[in-house]
Amino acid sequence: MNDKVNFRIITDYITANHLTKKEFCKQCNVSISTFYRIAHGKNFDLHSLFKMAKRMNIAFHLLFN
């Protein structure tokens, strides 16, 4: 499942909004370690991904390929 996350959407959002990864994680209330687990296709809690989608104001399903 993890390899199906379209992480590019997240990194594009961070870049477009001139945020650091740490700032983005803080805004989402997600740990930086969770951010890197998602980025590297490791196990993570889907709730964290939901929080990211909510912060980016996009539908949750758009984060999947």
Short mmCIF file of C-alpha atoms in Angstrom, two decimals:
data_model
loop_
_atom_site.label_atom_id
_atom_site.label_comp_id
_atom_site.label_asym_id
_atom_site.label_seq_id
_atom_site.Cartn_x
_atom_site.Cartn_y
_atom_site.Cartn_z
CA MET A 1 0.00 0.00 0.00
CA ASN A 2 2.74 2.47 0.93
CA ASP A 3 4.29 2.47 -2.53
CA LYS A 4 0.98 3.71 -3.92
CA VAL A 5 1.09 7.04 -2.06
CA ASN A 6 1.62 9.89 -4.48
CA PHE A 7 4.21 11.65 -2.31
CA ARG A 8 4.91 14.16 -5.08
CA ILE A 9 1.68 15.98 -4.20
CA ILE A 10 2.97 16.51 -0.67
CA THR A 11 6.40 17.73 -1.73
CA ASP A 12 4.88 20.02 -4.35
CA TYR A 13 2.63 21.54 -1.68
CA ILE A 14 5.60 22.10 0.64
CA THR A 15 7.58 23.77 -2.13
CA ALA A 16 4.69 25.91 -3.38
CA ASN A 17 4.00 27.18 0.13
CA HIS A 18 7.66 27.81 1.00
CA LEU A 19 7.57 25.47 3.97
CA THR A 20 10.19 23.25 5.47
CA LYS A 21 9.30 19.62 6.03
CA LYS A 22 9.33 20.27 9.74
CA GLU A 23 6.96 23.25 9.43
CA PHE A 24 4.58 21.22 7.28
CA CYS A 25 4.58 18.36 9.78
CA LYS A 26 3.91 20.75 12.63
CA GLN A 27 0.95 22.25 10.74
CA CYS A 28 -0.43 18.75 10.13
CA ASN A 29 0.28 17.56 13.67
CA VAL A 30 2.32 14.68 12.25
CA SER A 31 5.81 13.73 13.41
CA ILE A 32 8.74 14.22 11.08
CA SER A 33 9.54 10.52 11.44
CA THR A 34 6.07 9.68 10.10
CA PHE A 35 6.69 12.06 7.21
CA TYR A 36 9.87 10.16 6.33
CA ARG A 37 8.16 6.77 6.75
CA ILE A 38 5.56 7.85 4.20
CA ALA A 39 8.26 9.23 1.91
CA HIS A 40 10.24 6.00 2.00
CA GLY A 41 7.31 3.62 1.69
CA LYS A 42 7.53 2.31 5.25
CA ASN A 43 4.56 1.45 7.46
CA PHE A 44 2.56 4.41 8.74
CA ASP A 45 -0.83 5.27 10.14
CA LEU A 46 -3.35 6.29 7.48
CA HIS A 47 -4.69 8.88 9.90
CA SER A 48 -1.44 10.81 9.44
CA LEU A 49 -1.95 10.88 5.71
CA PHE A 50 -5.53 12.03 6.25
CA LYS A 51 -4.25 14.95 8.36
CA MET A 52 -1.87 15.92 5.57
CA ALA A 53 -4.64 15.85 2.99
CA LYS A 54 -6.83 17.97 5.23
CA ARG A 55 -4.04 20.54 5.71
CA MET A 56 -3.45 20.70 1.94
CA ASN A 57 -7.21 21.03 1.42
CA ILE A 58 -7.40 18.11 -0.99
CA ALA A 59 -9.47 14.95 -1.05
CA PHE A 60 -7.78 12.06 0.75
CA HIS A 61 -8.04 9.71 -2.23
CA LEU A 62 -5.95 12.08 -4.37
CA LEU A 63 -2.88 11.05 -2.39
CA PHE A 64 -2.98 7.60 -3.94
CA ASN A 65 -1.79 6.55 -7.39
#
